[in-house]
Amino acid sequence: MKVTVIGLTGKACAGKNQYGRCLQEHGLLVIDVDKLGHEALDERRAEVGRLFPSVVTSEGQIDRRLLGNIVFKDKAALERLDAVIHPVVKQRCRQLIQEEQETSRRVVVLNAALLKRGGLDELCDEIIFVSALLWVRCRRSLARDRRGIMWFLHREWSQKDISKNSFHGKIPVIVFNNNSGVLNICRQVDDYCAILTKKNGFR
């Protein structure tokens, strides 16, 4: 039985993880692609260390915070890192989707900010794009990350390619606006899953 794959994406602090949790409560398998990225970073830490020796700790681990400080400010550095990590993550996503072919579950959600950049949109049948106003996302970042407005702006710059228009009409894109709160998120997900079930019989 073919698994339907839904991409869940959006910029930093748009709230896609909250949407992911609500979708999971509806019985959908939600794959945390950020977590897969961290695992890929550990798997390829020798290669990453050669590219960015200053981020290697005395224990031989990768300091992700320091690495983020570098790549969010330097496009070329970000592209070098992406070239190492994204193929590993994409292959792992393929494996997890394939594993679901053997189960009774029929919907998989790929929760990934870098859905398009990592080529994961090629695995998707539909996209959910979570949108929120810039000032709303900035306020959330200041409260959550506590790294200042410049950190948020550097990250925003590094994600300028993340857009609901980046998929060029090749895949259906549903936009969820998240400028309010949790109740609004749950309501949107409830309505979406009801339509999904009615249209395709998914559960």
Coordinates of N, CA, C and O in Angstrom, one line a residue, residues 26 61 67 83 109 117 129 155 170 177 180 194:
H26 N -3.4 13.0 15.8 CA -4.4 12.5 14.9 C -4.0 11.1 14.3 O -4.7 10.6 13.5
Q61 N 33.7 16.0 19.6 CA 32.3 16.2 19.2 C 32.1 17.5 18.4 O 33.0 18.4 18.4
L67 N 28.8 25.9 15.4 CA 28.6 25.6 13.9 C 27.5 26.5 13.4 O 27.7 27.1 12.3
A83 N 25.9 20.1 1.8 CA 26.3 19.1 0.8 C 26.7 17.8 1.6 O 26.6 16.7 1.0
V109 N 4.4 12.3 7.8 CA 4.7 13.7 7.7 C 6.2 13.9 7.9 O 6.8 13.5 8.9
R117 N 15.3 22.7 0.3 CA 16.7 22.8 0.1 C 17.3 21.4 0.2 O 18.3 21.1 -0.5
F129 N 2.6 24.4 4.5 CA 3.6 25.5 4.8 C 3.0 26.4 6.0 O 1.9 26.9 5.9
R155 N 19.7 34.0 11.2 CA 19.0 32.8 10.8 C 18.0 33.1 9.8 O 17.8 32.3 8.8
K170 N 4.4 22.5 -8.4 CA 4.6 21.1 -8.7 C 3.8 20.2 -7.7 O 3.5 19.1 -8.0
N177 N -1.7 29.7 8.7 CA -1.2 30.9 9.3 C -1.2 30.8 10.9 O -2.2 30.4 11.5
S180 N -1.5 33.5 16.0 CA -2.2 33.5 17.3 C -1.7 32.5 18.2 O -0.6 32.6 18.8
A194 N -9.7 16.2 9.0 CA -11.1 15.8 8.6 C -11.2 15.7 7.1 O -11.8 14.8 6.5

